[in-house]
XYZ file of C-alpha atoms in Angstrom:
574
model
C -11.687 -13.971 1.410
C -15.130 -12.429 1.979
C -13.719 -9.044 0.997
C -12.470 -10.375 -2.370
C -15.815 -12.076 -3.017
C -17.428 -8.678 -2.424
C -15.282 -7.160 -5.183
C -16.192 -10.065 -7.475
C -19.916 -9.561 -6.844
C -19.544 -5.935 -7.864
C -18.557 -7.044 -11.357
C -20.997 -9.946 -11.692
C -22.173 -8.649 -15.063
C -18.648 -8.837 -16.461
C -18.309 -12.356 -15.096
C -21.624 -13.187 -16.820
C -20.281 -11.909 -20.138
C -16.978 -13.706 -19.626
C -18.562 -17.037 -18.762
C -21.063 -16.759 -21.640
C -18.296 -16.235 -24.175
C -16.337 -19.043 -22.500
C -19.211 -21.533 -22.785
C -19.756 -20.637 -26.454
C -16.037 -21.132 -27.129
C -16.108 -24.497 -25.312
C -19.182 -25.575 -27.308
C -17.348 -24.760 -30.540
C -14.360 -26.753 -29.280
C -16.635 -29.746 -28.683
C -17.900 -29.587 -32.271
C -14.410 -29.684 -33.731
C -13.751 -33.438 -33.144
C -17.227 -34.266 -34.545
C -16.477 -32.525 -37.859
C -12.958 -33.985 -38.000
C -14.345 -37.482 -37.390
C -16.889 -37.063 -40.186
C -14.196 -35.954 -42.622
C -12.230 -39.130 -41.866
C -15.197 -41.529 -41.961
C -17.415 -39.969 -44.626
C -14.939 -38.248 -46.927
C -11.688 -40.206 -46.659
C -12.992 -43.690 -45.806
C -16.345 -43.712 -47.654
C -15.259 -41.403 -50.476
C -18.118 -38.862 -50.129
C -16.073 -36.039 -51.620
C -19.132 -33.817 -52.027
C -19.304 -33.408 -48.232
C -15.752 -32.108 -47.924
C -16.531 -28.495 -48.893
C -19.321 -28.034 -46.370
C -17.399 -29.838 -43.614
C -14.288 -27.744 -44.308
C -16.372 -24.551 -44.165
C -17.809 -25.716 -40.846
C -14.277 -26.230 -39.492
C -13.307 -22.770 -40.711
C -16.420 -21.261 -39.102
C -15.688 -23.063 -35.837
C -12.083 -21.792 -35.894
C -13.161 -18.197 -36.555
C -15.887 -18.359 -33.905
C -13.452 -19.880 -31.434
C -11.008 -17.043 -32.104
C -13.671 -14.321 -31.654
C -15.247 -15.741 -28.505
C -11.850 -16.746 -27.118
C -10.630 -13.159 -27.514
C -13.810 -11.810 -25.906
C -13.357 -14.211 -22.986
C -9.713 -13.274 -22.419
C -10.424 -9.539 -22.727
C -13.400 -9.676 -20.343
C -11.589 -11.574 -17.618
C -8.565 -9.326 -18.012
C -10.889 -6.327 -17.525
C -12.379 -7.962 -14.420
C -8.937 -8.489 -12.895
C -7.894 -4.919 -13.695
C -11.079 -3.467 -12.132
C -10.725 -5.575 -8.973
C -7.038 -4.695 -8.658
C -7.760 -0.963 -8.993
C -10.577 -1.130 -6.414
C -8.535 -3.253 -4.029
C -5.475 -1.019 -4.245
C -7.539 2.130 -3.811
C -9.464 0.766 -0.827
C -6.282 -0.590 0.721
C -4.562 2.776 0.282
C -7.628 4.584 1.691
C -7.650 2.230 4.683
C -3.928 2.774 5.311
C -4.495 6.538 5.195
C -7.214 6.215 7.840
C -5.052 4.301 10.310
C -3.608 5.868 13.423
C -0.096 7.207 13.794
C 1.068 4.234 15.878
C 0.267 1.791 13.039
C 3.016 3.342 10.942
C 5.430 3.092 13.836
C 4.987 -0.693 13.810
C 5.007 -1.166 10.010
C 7.690 -0.356 7.487
C 7.257 1.173 4.047
C 8.553 -1.852 2.135
C 5.977 -4.171 3.715
C 3.072 -1.861 2.902
C 4.348 -1.361 -0.647
C 4.450 -5.141 -1.118
C 0.817 -5.373 -0.003
C -0.280 -2.578 -2.360
C 1.731 -3.701 -5.375
C 2.795 -7.353 -5.612
C -0.005 -8.833 -3.504
C -2.683 -6.846 -5.362
C -1.258 -8.199 -8.636
C -1.493 -11.770 -7.333
C -5.146 -11.153 -6.470
C -5.663 -9.920 -10.049
C -4.235 -13.227 -11.319
C -6.485 -15.242 -9.006
C -9.754 -13.385 -9.628
C -9.248 -13.137 -13.395
C -7.109 -15.823 -15.035
C -7.283 -18.189 -12.072
C -11.078 -18.352 -11.871
C -11.381 -18.327 -15.664
C -9.097 -21.329 -16.002
C -10.642 -23.223 -13.079
C -14.138 -22.953 -14.589
C -12.904 -23.596 -18.141
C -10.939 -26.650 -17.049
C -13.896 -28.018 -15.073
C -16.424 -27.532 -17.910
C -14.035 -28.998 -20.457
C -13.412 -31.966 -18.194
C -17.110 -32.655 -17.505
C -18.429 -32.148 -21.040
C -15.546 -33.946 -22.751
C -15.838 -36.849 -20.273
C -19.572 -37.180 -20.976
C -19.008 -37.213 -24.749
C -16.177 -39.746 -24.337
C -18.411 -42.054 -22.297
C -21.063 -41.920 -25.008
C -18.481 -43.002 -27.575
C -16.691 -45.737 -25.577
C -17.322 -46.401 -21.875
C -14.303 -48.714 -21.657
C -11.802 -46.265 -23.138
C -13.366 -43.489 -21.018
C -12.926 -45.542 -17.852
C -9.230 -45.979 -18.605
C -8.784 -42.278 -19.329
C -10.796 -40.990 -16.379
C -9.237 -43.403 -13.885
C -6.245 -41.072 -13.775
C -8.303 -38.175 -12.432
C -8.370 -39.218 -8.738
C -4.587 -39.589 -8.788
C -4.167 -36.166 -10.368
C -6.637 -34.668 -7.897
C -4.575 -36.029 -5.010
C -1.420 -34.559 -6.552
C -3.074 -31.157 -7.013
C -4.387 -30.993 -3.432
C -1.009 -31.849 -1.928
C 0.767 -29.462 -4.259
C -1.539 -26.600 -3.258
C -1.070 -27.311 0.470
C 2.716 -27.325 0.328
C 3.198 -24.543 -2.170
C 0.572 -22.305 -0.505
C 2.570 -22.156 2.728
C 5.729 -21.418 0.774
C 4.061 -18.546 -1.049
C 3.091 -16.935 2.257
C 6.764 -17.026 3.266
C 7.813 -15.700 -0.165
C 5.356 -12.814 0.176
C 6.747 -11.948 3.618
C 10.363 -12.172 2.440
C 9.501 -10.023 -0.573
C 8.282 -7.312 1.814
C 11.556 -7.558 3.782
C 13.566 -7.305 0.559
C 11.557 -4.247 -0.519
C 12.140 -2.607 2.860
C 15.889 -3.225 2.753
C 16.200 -1.763 -0.739
C 13.888 1.178 0.007
C 15.715 2.138 3.199
C 19.117 1.876 1.541
C 18.146 4.015 -1.439
C 16.404 6.585 0.775
C 19.444 6.765 3.040
C 22.071 6.593 0.302
C 23.767 9.815 1.447
C 24.238 8.420 4.954
C 25.503 5.113 3.540
C 28.117 6.888 1.451
C 29.034 9.318 4.223
C 29.902 6.387 6.507
C 31.428 4.317 3.663
C 28.965 1.513 4.385
C 28.369 0.414 0.789
C 29.947 -3.008 1.282
C 28.021 -3.594 4.497
C 24.744 -2.649 2.800
C 25.557 -4.885 -0.167
C 26.164 -7.805 2.203
C 22.941 -7.060 4.076
C 20.941 -6.959 0.850
C 22.692 -10.123 -0.336
C 21.585 -11.933 2.841
C 17.956 -10.870 2.321
C 18.172 -11.698 -1.368
C 19.579 -15.138 -0.601
C 16.663 -15.716 1.765
C 14.281 -14.807 -1.047
C 16.205 -17.091 -3.416
C 16.064 -20.029 -0.997
C 12.300 -19.695 -0.615
C 11.860 -19.597 -4.382
C 14.174 -22.581 -4.695
C 12.034 -24.403 -2.114
C 9.012 -23.575 -4.253
C 10.817 -24.996 -7.308
C 11.672 -28.204 -5.410
C 8.044 -28.666 -4.364
C 6.968 -28.075 -7.933
C 9.548 -30.574 -9.221
C 8.235 -33.232 -6.834
C 4.739 -33.134 -8.259
C 5.048 -31.904 -11.848
C 6.795 -35.001 -13.313
C 3.898 -37.161 -12.128
C 1.394 -34.853 -13.797
C 3.432 -34.837 -17.011
C 3.870 -38.618 -17.028
C 0.167 -39.325 -16.588
C -0.917 -36.724 -19.144
C 1.574 -38.072 -21.714
C 0.928 -41.765 -21.175
C -2.867 -41.496 -21.449
C -2.961 -40.710 -25.212
C -0.582 -43.623 -25.873
C -2.850 -46.026 -23.975
C -5.979 -44.668 -25.674
C -4.482 -44.881 -29.174
C -3.213 -48.429 -28.522
C -6.527 -49.782 -27.195
C -8.524 -47.715 -29.685
C -6.441 -49.169 -32.508
C -7.333 -52.661 -31.300
C -11.058 -51.695 -31.356
C -10.648 -50.303 -34.892
C -8.982 -53.529 -36.055
C -11.813 -55.482 -34.434
C -14.229 -53.147 -36.268
C -16.040 -52.149 -33.073
C -14.873 -48.582 -33.617
C -14.312 -46.560 -36.782
C -11.151 -44.556 -37.396
C -13.152 -41.323 -37.460
C -14.780 -42.162 -34.141
C -11.383 -42.938 -32.624
C -10.083 -39.568 -33.853
C -13.158 -37.893 -32.344
C -12.521 -39.715 -29.073
C -8.871 -38.622 -29.131
C -10.004 -35.030 -29.606
C -12.050 -35.246 -26.423
C -9.187 -37.061 -24.700
C -6.912 -34.076 -25.308
C -9.638 -31.834 -23.866
C -9.457 -33.921 -20.704
C -5.652 -33.984 -20.757
C -5.445 -30.175 -21.087
C -6.901 -29.596 -17.585
C -4.714 -32.413 -16.285
C -1.549 -30.830 -17.643
C -2.493 -27.414 -16.252
C -3.748 -28.536 -12.857
C -0.367 -27.911 -11.234
C 0.026 -24.473 -12.835
C -3.450 -23.335 -11.809
C -2.815 -24.629 -8.277
C 0.314 -22.474 -8.350
C -1.617 -19.338 -9.405
C -4.395 -19.851 -6.855
C -1.926 -20.581 -4.043
C -0.192 -17.272 -4.774
C -3.533 -15.453 -4.813
C -4.740 -16.983 -1.518
C -1.424 -16.177 0.185
C -1.654 -12.558 -1.006
C -5.272 -12.263 0.142
C -4.211 -13.307 3.652
C -1.439 -10.697 3.707
C -3.770 -7.948 2.475
C -6.407 -8.940 5.025
C -3.902 -8.480 7.848
C -3.697 -4.791 6.884
C -7.455 -4.411 6.459
C -7.978 -6.023 9.872
C -6.138 -3.161 11.574
C -8.576 -0.610 12.929
C -7.752 3.001 13.647
C -7.418 3.866 17.321
C -8.294 7.507 16.656
C -12.046 7.511 16.105
C -13.675 10.381 14.266
C -16.902 11.357 15.998
C -20.024 11.178 13.865
C -21.532 14.632 13.387
C -18.400 16.122 14.956
C -18.033 19.865 15.305
C -17.133 21.607 12.056
C -16.040 25.242 12.325
C -14.927 27.707 9.699
C -12.812 29.563 12.235
C -11.265 28.903 15.641
C -10.386 31.536 18.211
C -7.534 29.281 19.277
C -7.968 28.926 23.034
C -6.222 25.730 24.162
C -6.775 24.156 27.585
C -4.861 21.139 28.910
C -6.297 19.832 32.177
C -4.292 17.104 33.970
C -3.441 15.388 30.679
C -1.479 12.128 30.761
C -0.443 9.844 27.897
C 0.742 6.248 28.040
C 2.221 4.550 24.975
C 3.290 0.896 24.951
C 3.048 0.751 28.747
C 5.335 3.793 29.097
C 3.999 7.052 30.468
C 5.271 9.832 28.211
C 3.111 12.675 29.583
C 2.031 13.096 33.212
C -0.499 15.552 34.651
C 0.043 18.328 32.112
C -2.048 21.462 32.677
C -1.819 24.833 30.932
C -3.973 27.316 29.048
C -3.064 29.271 25.941
C -5.352 32.221 25.316
C -6.268 33.158 21.735
C -3.485 34.943 19.808
C -0.951 34.194 22.560
C 2.267 32.193 22.308
C 3.295 29.175 24.367
C 6.858 27.893 24.214
C 7.947 24.417 25.282
C 11.493 23.402 26.155
C 13.055 20.243 27.473
C 15.678 17.633 26.829
C 15.279 15.030 24.100
C 12.619 12.522 25.152
C 11.025 14.860 27.667
C 7.621 14.671 25.929
C 7.595 17.864 23.846
C 6.522 16.243 20.554
C 4.114 13.916 22.383
C 2.329 16.959 23.740
C 1.828 18.214 20.180
C 0.771 14.743 19.039
C -2.164 14.691 21.474
C -3.206 18.211 20.454
C -3.359 17.172 16.797
C -4.903 13.809 17.781
C -2.128 11.672 16.392
C -2.641 9.992 19.758
C -5.547 10.217 22.185
C -4.546 11.110 25.738
C -5.235 8.457 28.363
C -6.183 10.774 31.245
C -7.422 14.330 31.723
C -8.999 16.523 29.072
C -8.064 18.872 26.257
C -10.402 21.633 25.186
C -10.242 23.826 22.129
C -12.405 26.946 22.259
C -14.263 25.351 25.167
C -15.108 22.098 23.383
C -13.487 18.733 24.057
C -10.940 17.873 21.386
C -12.699 14.579 20.570
C -15.948 16.481 19.843
C -14.437 18.029 16.717
C -14.527 16.446 13.310
C -10.990 15.088 13.020
C -10.285 16.510 9.566
C -11.807 19.885 10.422
C -9.690 20.003 13.596
C -6.471 19.338 11.733
C -7.390 21.815 9.001
C -7.177 24.585 11.608
C -3.728 23.525 12.848
C -0.571 24.327 10.872
C 2.381 22.223 11.964
C 6.008 22.727 11.054
C 7.347 19.295 11.884
C 10.698 18.461 13.384
C 11.424 15.935 10.631
C 10.837 17.833 7.403
C 9.291 15.787 4.611
C 9.108 17.202 1.101
C 7.521 15.465 -1.867
C 9.291 14.880 -5.159
C 7.413 17.692 -6.866
C 7.722 21.392 -7.575
C 8.528 23.783 -4.740
C 5.164 25.449 -5.374
C 3.260 22.198 -4.927
C 5.140 21.501 -1.698
C 4.327 24.930 -0.297
C 0.659 24.650 -1.288
C 0.350 21.074 0.010
C -1.962 21.977 2.899
C -4.035 24.562 1.017
C -7.571 23.408 0.288
C -8.765 26.552 -1.461
C -7.174 28.494 -4.295
C -4.288 30.730 -3.295
C -2.879 33.344 -5.620
C 0.774 33.395 -6.566
C 1.427 36.676 -4.756
C 0.089 35.207 -1.490
C 2.412 32.211 -1.845
C 5.396 34.515 -2.383
C 4.372 36.552 0.660
C 4.349 33.432 2.859
C 7.687 32.342 1.416
C 9.153 35.719 2.342
C 7.871 35.305 5.896
C 9.726 31.976 5.978
C 12.847 33.630 4.494
C 12.623 31.152 1.603
C 11.795 33.414 -1.338
C 15.328 34.574 -2.111
C 16.919 31.133 -2.479
C 13.865 29.793 -4.359
C 13.892 32.754 -6.747
C 17.594 32.141 -7.422
C 16.873 28.622 -8.733
C 16.681 28.006 -12.475
C 12.939 27.278 -12.510
C 11.972 29.454 -9.567
C 8.923 27.983 -7.768
C 8.522 25.376 -10.517
C 11.835 23.742 -9.621
C 11.419 20.013 -9.087
C 13.050 18.908 -5.852
C 14.286 15.399 -5.224
C 12.684 12.804 -3.001
C 12.520 14.034 0.603
C 14.140 17.285 -0.527
C 17.407 15.776 -1.761
C 19.482 18.575 -3.243
C 18.394 21.125 -0.647
C 20.195 22.002 2.551
C 18.579 21.316 5.919
C 17.886 25.024 6.390
C 16.298 25.339 2.945
C 14.011 22.387 3.641
C 12.983 23.870 6.978
C 12.159 27.215 5.367
C 9.998 25.548 2.695
C 8.275 23.628 5.485
C 7.608 26.905 7.348
C 6.256 28.491 4.164
C 3.952 25.486 3.775
C 2.554 25.994 7.265
C 2.127 29.723 6.637
C 0.248 29.125 3.379
C -2.209 26.803 5.106
C -3.462 29.717 7.213
C -4.468 27.682 10.234
C -5.716 29.383 13.390
C -3.156 27.488 15.460
C 0.495 27.451 14.419
C 2.914 24.879 15.856
C 6.682 24.934 15.443
C 8.195 21.612 16.503
C 11.890 22.498 16.805
C 11.655 23.654 13.192
C 14.495 26.191 13.093
C 17.280 23.956 14.370
C 19.057 23.918 10.976
C 18.921 27.700 10.555
C 21.621 30.184 11.414
C 20.878 32.651 14.215
C 20.307 35.577 11.873
C 17.765 33.739 9.675
C 16.051 32.351 12.757
C 15.774 35.850 14.193
C 14.207 37.218 10.993
C 11.673 34.365 10.891
C 10.822 34.814 14.570
C 10.305 38.540 13.996
C 7.893 37.823 11.142
C 6.032 35.219 13.195
C 5.675 37.628 16.126
C 3.863 39.992 13.757
C 1.244 37.385 12.843
C -2.163 38.274 14.252
C -5.265 36.235 15.042
C -3.173 33.120 15.492
C -2.344 31.047 18.571
C 1.254 29.845 18.456
C 3.063 26.950 20.137
C 6.835 26.902 19.745
C 8.978 23.904 20.657
C 12.654 24.748 20.724
C 16.046 24.155 22.251
C 17.360 27.678 21.698
C 16.513 30.452 24.112
C 16.337 32.771 21.091
C 13.414 30.781 19.686
C 11.277 30.887 22.840
C 12.195 33.979 24.853
C 9.433 36.197 23.391
C 6.644 33.721 24.227
C 3.896 34.757 26.651
C 4.594 31.621 28.683
C 7.387 29.061 28.618
C 7.045 25.585 30.114
C 9.959 23.250 30.788
C 9.296 19.515 30.491
C 11.251 16.704 32.074
C 10.243 13.048 31.754
C 6.757 14.083 30.648
C 6.121 16.515 33.517
C 6.138 20.297 33.764
C 9.001 21.212 36.067
C 9.160 24.981 35.403
C 6.872 27.572 33.868
C 6.723 31.331 33.427
C 7.850 34.115 31.123
C 11.467 34.512 30.055
C 12.229 37.027 32.808
C 10.382 35.016 35.454
C 12.312 31.855 34.602
C 15.625 33.715 34.637
C 14.818 34.937 38.166
C 14.014 31.372 39.283
C 17.578 30.353 38.384
C 16.423 26.824 37.575
C 16.863 24.685 34.463
C 15.855 27.424 32.054
C 18.424 29.733 33.626
C 21.141 27.091 33.296
C 20.275 26.656 29.616
C 20.412 30.406 29.218
C 23.900 30.558 30.735
C 25.119 27.733 28.487
C 23.819 29.421 25.334
C 24.705 32.986 26.284
C 27.922 32.416 28.135
C 29.562 35.768 28.778
C 26.308 37.697 28.223
C 24.336 36.590 31.295
C 24.284 40.099 32.640
C 22.098 41.160 29.745
C 19.125 39.088 30.930
């Protein structure tokens, strides 16, 4: 809650304007019953017709003023809520961006989207309309009660005696409904995740004819959401009738007793009407106490959910005054590096050196630690033992963003944004790049021909995650993206698996020509790694073989067996 109060303090001046216009509007409201009472007593009862014009003009002025200041109040508080929501969403998104890779492995997209969207909207409601109504209801209640007591202490006592009962109802309503809203918020995140995953994986769903299964799964989540909302409705129905009964019976009691006082001539009709005006100002907060408890309960539940995200801290710390370099030579040194994730050792005692402008290739079965090795080099994870040096400096000594700006990664799982092909290729480019340079990099990636054949060329909009493109086309755009970034270290994480042998060969030939660039190639095909200066074979996070292509063939170990499997019938050509 402290975080939300901080946002509110930032816009104190808007709150000041909002509350000022609110108090003026309330003051005008308090004058209304006075003028109405005078019209009844002085004009209608006593026949002072000459006063009617001025009193009517006063009522008109009060109505116009109430409309102007009421609009200003509503607009100001709406602006406050919008500003706080924008700031909160932006800061929440910034914080999520700063979190470590493992955070996203434990959280799903639907949950984070619920925090950014629905929960931020609930905070808007609480910090704008919620606070506005709480203060307005309280001031109305206090001022109207004071004016009622001045008119008739006895009638006021009867009216105000209902307040403790209504307060008890409101407190219990907020307690019960607040817990329910936390569960609704959580179930909403689950529902979002289910829908998001299904839509994102619609091709897989249809390929396996799983539409009915997915419909049933969504129905189960939706029913859970429905049941929680129904529980909320039941809680509301338990308390709301009591609020309605009390707020409706009070005017009847006041009119009945007030009528007796009028008959006994201890109260004039105009004064009774004035008292009734203030009574309705007390009843208005009473009638809305359940609704405002509802709004605030939603807001508090959402604040708790948002705070759970803010309370996560990144495990990858960026060193203050870290090294910032315009260029790296690209010398990489792993010295006895080990990595443990979730109590499982995924890398063990890894040591190797890649000299500038040389190529290291990494092979191994699935789960052998190939991608984990790249993850520690890019600082997606920090290694738990040993050391990694880049150009002689410890990896952690570099500014994190500067470090990653020098590394171009072609990832195993290609992700493309729903944007133009050009924007996807230039995603990692911080400086301006001319169109000819982009085409050159696309040609290196063997992507230019199929892009040029599209209706809108490089301005073609591709679907979410590259829907509409083949796996090979997506990989080639991803390679072009890495090329355009012009990093000093280039990493291929099994990024040609969807390409045919001929296209892969052409890309490898172009990559071999690249100068002033250290290259790390992860692959399963011998064709992708055989030209590397050194090849290491991983198994269960350890290096079990290393050497050049010819050296590993002579060892007749795992690499040799892979070679025989892939080049069956051509082994003699080694």
